[in-house]
Each structure stands twice: as C-alpha cells, then as structure tokens.
Amino acid sequence: GRRRISPRAARAASSGVRAGLTTDTRAPAASRSRTLRSPTLLHLFLLGVSSTCASLTAQAQVFSPWQVLGPLDRSARDAAIGPEGEMERELRTMRAGGPGPNLTRQYKGPRGKVSWHAVGNEQLDVGALDLAQLFQTPSAKAEALGPAEVYLYRRIECDQALELEVCMGSDDGLRFWCNAEQLVDAQMARALNPADHALVLSLQPGANHLLARVVNTGGAWSFRMSEPAVVDREHVNQSIAKGVQWLQEQQLIDGTWGIVPAYGGGPPAFGAYVLLKCGLDPETQAIQMAVRAAEELPCTTTYSLSSLILMLCALDDPGRKNALEDAVERLLHMQSDQGSYAYPVHPENGETHEDLSNTLFAALALRAARSQGIEIPASVWKDLAEGTLRYQEPRGDTKATLNGVPILGFGYTVGSGATGSMTSAGVSILAICEQESSGGMAPALREKMAKARESGLAWVQTNLQWFDNPRSSGHHYFWIYGLERLGALLGLEKLGKWNWYEHGAQYLVQGQGATGAWYSARGNTTEVDTMLALLFLKRASAPSSGSNPAAAAPAVVDQNAAVGLQVRGQRNATLWLTHVRSDLLTKWVDSADGKLQVEKAEFFGRLLGAPMKLGAAEAPALLASLPAARLKPSELTRLAARHAFSVNGEWELSARLTLREPGAADGAEPIVLESAIVKCSIADVLPTERLAYATHTARNLMPQALPVASASSVSSDTRAADKSVDGSAATEWLCRVDDENPRLTLRLKQSVKASRILLSPSQPRLAHRAAPRPARVSLKINGKPAATLELSADPLQKCEFVLEKPVLVRELEWTVEAVHGGELGKAELGFSEVELLED
C-alpha cells in the first residue's frame, strides 16, 4: 500500500544500497537518471542495514537532474501565466509510468532555437536554480531578457507507491505538475521563498514526472524544490526578536506607526498588543508610548475599540479595569440586530455594511475581556453565532466534499464568495462562541455551528497554502495569522496533511526581510504585515492564564498589615488595595449589605536618599487620592491608582484607607488603616513630556489656522512643504540635498493665539537616528526674529519654544543654520511637524 516517506529517510535508504544502482541505458542521453534494483539480503548484511531500513530501501526514490527549456517568448509583463504552452500539450506523456517529454526536441525561443539541457545533480534539493544567471551571456544580460519563462522537468523512479513531502518556491510566477496533475498555480510577482508551497507528491512505482513553468517579470528569476525543513525554535525566536526590534524602531515620535490614522487609537493599540504578546515588558518605551497614544486618540470604530480592548487585556492592569469595562460596554452596544458587526461608519469612505472581519475583531476582544473576568451576556454569543452563520456559502452552491464533509467557506459580506482569511474568521468566531457560552446554546444552534465549523475547516484544508490568501487579492498575512488562530482555538496540530505551525513558521522565517520586517505585495502595510506575522510565530491565540508573564511581578502582600497594598509596574506603576485584615472587618462592614463605607483611599511615595529638610527625612508625598465609595471587601481591588514616576531611584510606597463605621453620625471620627511599606526600584524613566507627545495631535491649533506652506526647496513631491503641517508624524518636508540655506515658511489664513511652538524632527523614528537633521534653527514670528533654538540629535525629541505670553501667530519662518550628522548644502533636511499649542 501507499506510504508516506520523508526525503531524509529516502536518502538514507538510497545511500545504503548504492551498490545496487545502475544506469538506465534505455533513457535518452539528456534524461538519464539513476534507478534502483532491489537489493539482496547479502547487500543489506554487508552494508549493516537493519531490517527496519530494509523496509525503507524498498521505497527509496531516485531523481534525474533537472532539465531546463528556455528562455521562451512571453508577452505579459506581469506574473500572469499565459494560455497552454508547448509543454502543457505534452502532459499526456507525463502521466505516471509514461515516457515523459521528448528531451531531444527543439523549440522556438526569443534568440533562436532552444532545447533541453541538464542543470543541478541527482539530489532532491539542488539549491536555488538561478535562471537569470543561467541565461546571462555577454550579448544578452539577464536584465535585458525582459518578460520570459522556462520549463523545468525531472523524472523520479520509485520501487513502490509513496507520498513524498516537498516544499518549493519561485521568483516570480509558477505552475507545477506531478504526473500531469496540476498542484500549483501561483500567478504573482514575488521573491523566492522555498517554503511558499508545501506539497505531497503522490508517486507511483516506476517513472514519475515533474514539470514546472516559471515566469519572470524582470530582475531576479529563480526556482527551488527542497524537503520540508524542521522548524528550529532558536531560529523562530531570533526571527521574533528581529521583527520586534524593527517594530520598535519604526514607531513614530507620537507613539503611533503612522498607519491608517483615520482609525485613531486602534493602530497603536494593536501595535502595543502585539509587542505585549511578544513578551515585552509593559514598561518598555515603545509600549508606554503606544498605550498613551491608544488612550488619547479616539477609538470609535469596531476595529479600534476591539484593538483597545485586546491591549488593555494584555496589559492586565487593575488600574485600567474601569477603562476596560467602559470599552467593552461600548463594543457590546455596537452589535447589530443581526448579531454581527459593522464599522459602524467607515472613517475613510463612510460605508456602514456589516462584515465578517469587523465581527472577528469584536469576537476576539470579547473573548479577551471575559478572560479578565468581565461578564458578557449569553445572548451576545448566541447572536454572534447566528450572525456569523449567515456568511457561509449556501450548501446548494457546491457538491464538493472532503471525507464526506461539505466544503463550504465564508465570505466577507453575506452572499459574497469565500476567501481564506474570511473562512478562518468564520470558523474562529463559531469556536469562540461555543467555548465562551459554556454549553449554553440551544441544541439546534449547537448542531448548526458544529456542521458549519466542520465544513469551513474542510474548506481551509482543501485550499491551504502559504504564499497567498486563497481566492483573495489581498490580506496575505491576515490569512496566515488566521491559520494560527484557527489551530489554537480548535486545538489542532494539523490542518489537512500538514503540521500548520511547523510549515507556517518555516515559511515566515524564510520569508522575513533582512530588516526584520515582513511585507507582501498582496498584504496590508509593512507594519501590519509584520504584526500579524509575529502573532503567528508567538502563537498568540493559545490559551493563557490571563496574566502577562512579561509584567513585573508584584511584591508579596503583608497579610498582617491593617490594609494590604499591592504594586505592579515600573515607570508607570499601578497601586491598589487587596484586603482589610479579617479581625477588623466585623466592626467596619455594614451587616445590612456586607459593604464597607470608604471615605477615601490614599497612596504615598518617598524617594530614598532625597534631600533632607530641617534634619529630617523628606515626608512621603501624596501620589493619588480616591474619593468615597461603598464596596464589599472582595471589591477593594477597585481602589486602584496609577502613578507615573518622574525620578529614578529606590522608592518606599504606602497606602492609607479611611473608613466610616456603619451607622455613625456625620461628625463621628473615622478610622484610618495603614498599609505596610512596599519598596520599589524605578529605572529608565521616560520623560513625561515625551509621553505627552501623544496628546499633541488633538491639541494642535495648526489645522484650524489653514496654513499655506512654502520652502526654499523640496527634495520630492512626497516631501513637499505642506507635509510639515498635515497633522501626521509619518510625513515630512525635506529640502533638496544642495540647498545651503534651508527655509520653511508658514503663512496662516486664520491667525491663532499660541503659547508654545513645537518642532518635530524629520523621519522621527529610531530607525532613522543616523540620518542628518537640523541642529540649530532660527525662528521668526510674524516677520520678526524670535529665537535661535538648539535641536537634539535624538529623532524622538521635539524642540519646544515657550513664548513669554500667548501671541497671535500669523506667520512662522524657520531657517536651518547647523546640522547633526551632515553639512548644509550636502544633506536633505527638514521637519515632520510644526505644531501650535495654547496651555
């Protein structure tokens, strides 16, 4: 019977019977290959091969070298593969056991007749075949080939039927056949990734035939077939570290990544969520900045609000519990009567339709919120499941089955065609609804959900591929992240024949760019693609305990103290009360409702080693005070406060809880309970003014002034003067490299009164810290000299000019006088944003 064999086992078996190999003289000279004779027991004994290996040797396969035919004419300048070519018409000869193509025949090429010739060796993996180099001659350079294509052919001889696992990739488009059956049809421009296509080749006894058609749109041109590589955990970790570092270095001065700004706080929230899932400490500068941006910018869409909830849950911060509850309540109100979710109004084009993508993000957010102990009504999961079922293909549209299960995918909107990313979304939502409803669904609905999940999973298994989102023209990495989510939610090690994580991780590791980022021409932005790739590699959807392992472990609570104090965090710390000592509760708990009457809760801090006053240590400073509340003892954790430390060092923290006795008169003395002292070491404090950058977008007066920008020169249309006042840190004005007197002038159509003027450096990312930037500028306000300012070389540091008193600004003029890392007249210089604030 048919058995599956790995290439490693086949090679080991084949090498063990090398003495039994002969040359098949019947094959044409150009297609000679090694074939296997059955080894005798004597051979096995002499070679020391065990009986176990003997079963493998009977299944060994031997490859001929690759034969290449080309280059052939090609009219299309994209990666589309044209109609049936010469070799497709000869596929009938390439069925299992067939003679194969006539390797002596000549064909018409762009420079005359072309014929087959051998390349590589007799191994399964001969390395990357550099087709551009292969056809490069002194009279015809590779880049002069233009659009071109080749055919590759090789023969495999087998003793028995077996299934051989292989991977392959190409630059650019590829069609691939095994025994005349087409297994790959990838029509796209792309770089070579040998893990693009994971295949199982069904090989028969005797001759088997492989045929590939590889097209080129220009530039690099290559193909490789190899055995599936075993994912190396260390390589995966290195890949994650590179991706995380790239994301941190691409973050802008305002805490965002400059992607889809119309979604407000959503993109920075999702970025923070990804970095937290990758194990970064919440106190990391990138996370602090992203969190601040997410909390300051509006989150009014389903995507944004869901991302905010995911971030807050990943932070696992008791000080943000109220914010999380508020966000969840808002998201619940967005659910439509049909059970699914819309934007509700698309911030860029005003569309209001419901779709499965928004619905997925809402489901993920509600799942995360429930893991934090927030109650989600059972009706929400029921409506969500019923709404999601509407997005699956009607059963009457297909008769295809997989092991007797209908193959039915999910579409983006109700009635639209199925795609890979939306099918993984539909199945994921149904899995979430079943898990979170705790079996509370009606039996009829549970049965519908189970069948829909099963048929959706059959669709994914049938269409599984890594190089593209099946039946979609975009969202490549969203599909890959969807496979991780699907595998984790359903507890699957395999999707179809493949270990989904092993193959997906190998694909991502090999496809990562040299900078650490991921990008697909059929994806989203590089930042979003990288975030989604990282979520896959970190298996972010896997169940967790609900706590963030990267968060600083809180100190042990002193159970003997009158009131318990817990502290978590570093530069941005959360302080909260845990309990009142049990022997005190009987007097201070109201027997009528079991609650405590809290007059106030206060938190204090003292920096050790601070200056003394009158010979005594500095008294503890009040860090936060919470107002009166009536709470059950179990609800004391709601008494939480956040404090942003501004000074590094060793701190002593304490709390004071003021309670009123039940039924006491208004003038009665309350009781004050003190906590034990908790010591905390604070380091790497991020300046508070830098965190405040996230607030500037909303407070900037420049947009209402309707500025008209002009400059001494511009380096390109995308670096024009008006980019300095477009409200985005992702764009900038840059002067021409030979401009010796760079100058930016802003004339305001509507004068505005401002007390501060802020200047952000160009390219305000850590990734561009080595770029030349202004070191000194002179400023004119309303035509009069106002100041000469020194600018930091730090790309994440704004220059601030504080006016003695608010001024009605009509015109600003900046002139660059000195440069960090360059010279005037020899560098492109400029600013990303000029902002006006009024305190």
Short mmCIF file of N, CA and C in Angstrom, two decimals, residues 136-207:
data_model
loop_
_atom_site.label_atom_id
_atom_site.label_comp_id
_atom_site.label_asym_id
_atom_site.label_seq_id
_atom_site.Cartn_x
_atom_site.Cartn_y
_atom_site.Cartn_z
N GLN A 136 22.27 34.30 -18.76
CA GLN A 136 23.03 35.52 -18.98
C GLN A 136 24.25 35.22 -19.84
N THR A 137 24.42 35.97 -20.90
CA THR A 137 25.58 35.84 -21.80
C THR A 137 26.13 37.24 -22.07
N PRO A 138 27.34 37.33 -22.57
CA PRO A 138 27.88 38.67 -22.85
C PRO A 138 27.00 39.50 -23.77
N SER A 139 26.28 38.85 -24.66
CA SER A 139 25.44 39.59 -25.61
C SER A 139 24.01 39.74 -25.14
N ALA A 140 23.66 39.04 -24.07
CA ALA A 140 22.26 39.11 -23.58
C ALA A 140 22.28 39.07 -22.06
N LYS A 141 22.33 40.25 -21.43
CA LYS A 141 22.34 40.33 -19.99
C LYS A 141 20.99 39.88 -19.43
N ALA A 142 21.01 39.42 -18.18
CA ALA A 142 19.77 38.90 -17.58
C ALA A 142 18.67 39.95 -17.57
N GLU A 143 19.05 41.20 -17.22
CA GLU A 143 18.01 42.23 -17.15
C GLU A 143 17.46 42.58 -18.52
N ALA A 144 18.19 42.22 -19.60
CA ALA A 144 17.72 42.51 -20.95
C ALA A 144 16.76 41.45 -21.45
N LEU A 145 16.60 40.35 -20.68
CA LEU A 145 15.69 39.30 -21.11
C LEU A 145 14.25 39.80 -21.10
N GLY A 146 13.92 40.68 -20.17
CA GLY A 146 12.55 41.16 -20.04
C GLY A 146 11.64 40.03 -19.62
N PRO A 147 10.35 40.14 -19.90
CA PRO A 147 9.42 39.06 -19.57
C PRO A 147 9.85 37.78 -20.28
N ALA A 148 9.98 36.72 -19.51
CA ALA A 148 10.42 35.44 -20.09
C ALA A 148 9.89 34.31 -19.23
N GLU A 149 10.00 33.09 -19.74
CA GLU A 149 9.59 31.92 -18.98
C GLU A 149 10.42 30.73 -19.38
N VAL A 150 10.48 29.74 -18.48
CA VAL A 150 11.15 28.47 -18.77
C VAL A 150 10.28 27.34 -18.28
N TYR A 151 10.59 26.15 -18.80
CA TYR A 151 10.04 24.91 -18.26
C TYR A 151 11.17 24.15 -17.59
N LEU A 152 10.86 23.52 -16.47
CA LEU A 152 11.79 22.63 -15.77
C LEU A 152 11.16 21.25 -15.68
N TYR A 153 11.95 20.23 -15.93
CA TYR A 153 11.42 18.87 -15.91
C TYR A 153 12.42 17.96 -15.19
N ARG A 154 11.88 17.04 -14.39
CA ARG A 154 12.72 15.97 -13.86
C ARG A 154 11.89 14.72 -13.67
N ARG A 155 12.60 13.59 -13.63
CA ARG A 155 11.96 12.27 -13.54
C ARG A 155 12.34 11.63 -12.20
N ILE A 156 11.39 10.94 -11.59
CA ILE A 156 11.64 10.23 -10.33
C ILE A 156 11.29 8.76 -10.53
N GLU A 157 12.21 7.87 -10.19
CA GLU A 157 11.97 6.43 -10.25
C GLU A 157 11.70 5.91 -8.85
N CYS A 158 10.62 5.14 -8.70
CA CYS A 158 10.25 4.59 -7.39
C CYS A 158 10.05 3.08 -7.49
N ASP A 159 10.34 2.37 -6.40
CA ASP A 159 10.07 0.93 -6.33
C ASP A 159 8.63 0.65 -5.91
N GLN A 160 8.09 1.55 -5.06
CA GLN A 160 6.73 1.36 -4.56
C GLN A 160 6.00 2.70 -4.56
N ALA A 161 4.68 2.63 -4.46
CA ALA A 161 3.89 3.86 -4.34
C ALA A 161 4.18 4.53 -3.00
N LEU A 162 4.35 5.83 -3.02
CA LEU A 162 4.58 6.55 -1.78
C LEU A 162 4.18 8.01 -1.95
N GLU A 163 4.05 8.69 -0.83
CA GLU A 163 3.76 10.12 -0.83
C GLU A 163 4.99 10.84 -0.31
N LEU A 164 5.52 11.74 -1.12
CA LEU A 164 6.76 12.43 -0.80
C LEU A 164 6.46 13.89 -0.47
N GLU A 165 6.86 14.32 0.72
CA GLU A 165 6.66 15.71 1.15
C GLU A 165 7.78 16.58 0.58
N VAL A 166 7.41 17.67 -0.08
CA VAL A 166 8.39 18.61 -0.60
C VAL A 166 7.87 20.03 -0.38
N CYS A 167 8.78 21.00 -0.47
CA CYS A 167 8.43 22.42 -0.49
C CYS A 167 9.07 23.03 -1.73
N MET A 168 8.48 24.11 -2.23
CA MET A 168 9.07 24.78 -3.38
C MET A 168 8.65 26.24 -3.41
N GLY A 169 9.41 27.01 -4.16
CA GLY A 169 9.09 28.42 -4.35
C GLY A 169 9.72 28.92 -5.62
N SER A 170 9.31 30.10 -6.06
CA SER A 170 9.82 30.65 -7.31
C SER A 170 9.82 32.17 -7.26
N ASP A 171 10.61 32.74 -8.14
CA ASP A 171 10.61 34.17 -8.40
C ASP A 171 10.52 34.30 -9.93
N ASP A 172 9.37 34.58 -10.60
CA ASP A 172 8.14 35.09 -10.00
C ASP A 172 7.04 33.99 -9.99
N GLY A 173 6.19 33.96 -11.06
CA GLY A 173 5.05 33.06 -11.09
C GLY A 173 5.45 31.62 -11.32
N LEU A 174 4.53 30.70 -10.94
CA LEU A 174 4.83 29.26 -11.03
C LEU A 174 3.57 28.46 -11.28
N ARG A 175 3.69 27.50 -12.23
CA ARG A 175 2.76 26.38 -12.32
C ARG A 175 3.57 25.11 -12.18
N PHE A 176 2.98 24.12 -11.50
CA PHE A 176 3.73 22.89 -11.24
C PHE A 176 2.79 21.69 -11.37
N TRP A 177 3.30 20.65 -12.05
CA TRP A 177 2.53 19.41 -12.24
C TRP A 177 3.34 18.22 -11.73
N CYS A 178 2.64 17.25 -11.16
CA CYS A 178 3.23 15.95 -10.82
C CYS A 178 2.38 14.89 -11.50
N ASN A 179 3.02 14.12 -12.38
CA ASN A 179 2.29 13.09 -13.14
C ASN A 179 1.06 13.67 -13.82
N ALA A 180 1.25 14.84 -14.46
CA ALA A 180 0.24 15.54 -15.26
C ALA A 180 -0.87 16.16 -14.42
N GLU A 181 -0.80 16.08 -13.10
CA GLU A 181 -1.79 16.72 -12.24
C GLU A 181 -1.24 18.05 -11.76
N GLN A 182 -1.98 19.13 -12.03
CA GLN A 182 -1.51 20.46 -11.62
C GLN A 182 -1.71 20.64 -10.12
N LEU A 183 -0.63 20.99 -9.42
CA LEU A 183 -0.67 21.16 -7.98
C LEU A 183 -0.47 22.61 -7.55
N VAL A 184 0.14 23.43 -8.40
CA VAL A 184 0.41 24.84 -8.05
C VAL A 184 0.04 25.72 -9.21
N ASP A 185 -0.62 26.83 -8.92
CA ASP A 185 -0.88 27.87 -9.91
C ASP A 185 -0.76 29.20 -9.19
N ALA A 186 0.46 29.71 -9.11
CA ALA A 186 0.75 30.95 -8.39
C ALA A 186 1.14 32.02 -9.40
N GLN A 187 0.25 32.97 -9.64
CA GLN A 187 0.49 34.00 -10.65
C GLN A 187 0.68 35.34 -9.95
N MET A 188 1.93 35.63 -9.58
CA MET A 188 2.23 36.85 -8.85
C MET A 188 3.72 37.14 -8.92
N ALA A 189 4.05 38.41 -8.80
CA ALA A 189 5.45 38.81 -8.66
C ALA A 189 5.85 38.63 -7.21
N ARG A 190 6.98 37.99 -6.98
CA ARG A 190 7.41 37.72 -5.61
C ARG A 190 8.88 37.34 -5.59
N ALA A 191 9.46 37.42 -4.39
CA ALA A 191 10.83 36.95 -4.19
C ALA A 191 10.78 35.45 -3.91
N LEU A 192 11.91 34.80 -4.07
CA LEU A 192 11.98 33.36 -3.83
C LEU A 192 11.88 33.06 -2.35
N ASN A 193 10.93 32.22 -1.98
CA ASN A 193 10.83 31.65 -0.65
C ASN A 193 10.60 30.16 -0.83
N PRO A 194 11.58 29.30 -0.55
CA PRO A 194 11.42 27.87 -0.80
C PRO A 194 10.28 27.22 -0.03
N ALA A 195 9.72 27.92 0.96
CA ALA A 195 8.61 27.36 1.73
C ALA A 195 7.25 27.87 1.26
N ASP A 196 7.20 28.53 0.09
CA ASP A 196 5.92 29.06 -0.41
C ASP A 196 4.87 27.97 -0.56
N HIS A 197 5.26 26.82 -1.10
CA HIS A 197 4.31 25.76 -1.41
C HIS A 197 4.73 24.47 -0.71
N ALA A 198 3.91 23.98 0.19
CA ALA A 198 4.14 22.69 0.84
C ALA A 198 3.25 21.66 0.15
N LEU A 199 3.86 20.65 -0.45
CA LEU A 199 3.13 19.69 -1.28
C LEU A 199 3.42 18.26 -0.84
N VAL A 200 2.48 17.39 -1.14
CA VAL A 200 2.70 15.95 -1.02
C VAL A 200 2.59 15.37 -2.42
N LEU A 201 3.69 14.84 -2.95
CA LEU A 201 3.71 14.27 -4.29
C LEU A 201 3.31 12.80 -4.21
N SER A 202 2.24 12.45 -4.91
CA SER A 202 1.78 11.05 -4.95
C SER A 202 2.55 10.33 -6.05
N LEU A 203 3.53 9.55 -5.65
CA LEU A 203 4.41 8.86 -6.60
C LEU A 203 4.00 7.40 -6.75
N GLN A 204 4.09 6.88 -7.98
CA GLN A 204 3.71 5.51 -8.30
C GLN A 204 4.97 4.68 -8.57
N PRO A 205 4.86 3.34 -8.53
CA PRO A 205 6.01 2.51 -8.89
C PRO A 205 6.44 2.81 -10.32
N GLY A 206 7.75 2.92 -10.53
CA GLY A 206 8.26 3.19 -11.86
C GLY A 206 8.51 4.66 -12.07
N ALA A 207 8.27 5.13 -13.30
CA ALA A 207 8.61 6.51 -13.68
C ALA A 207 7.52 7.47 -13.23
#
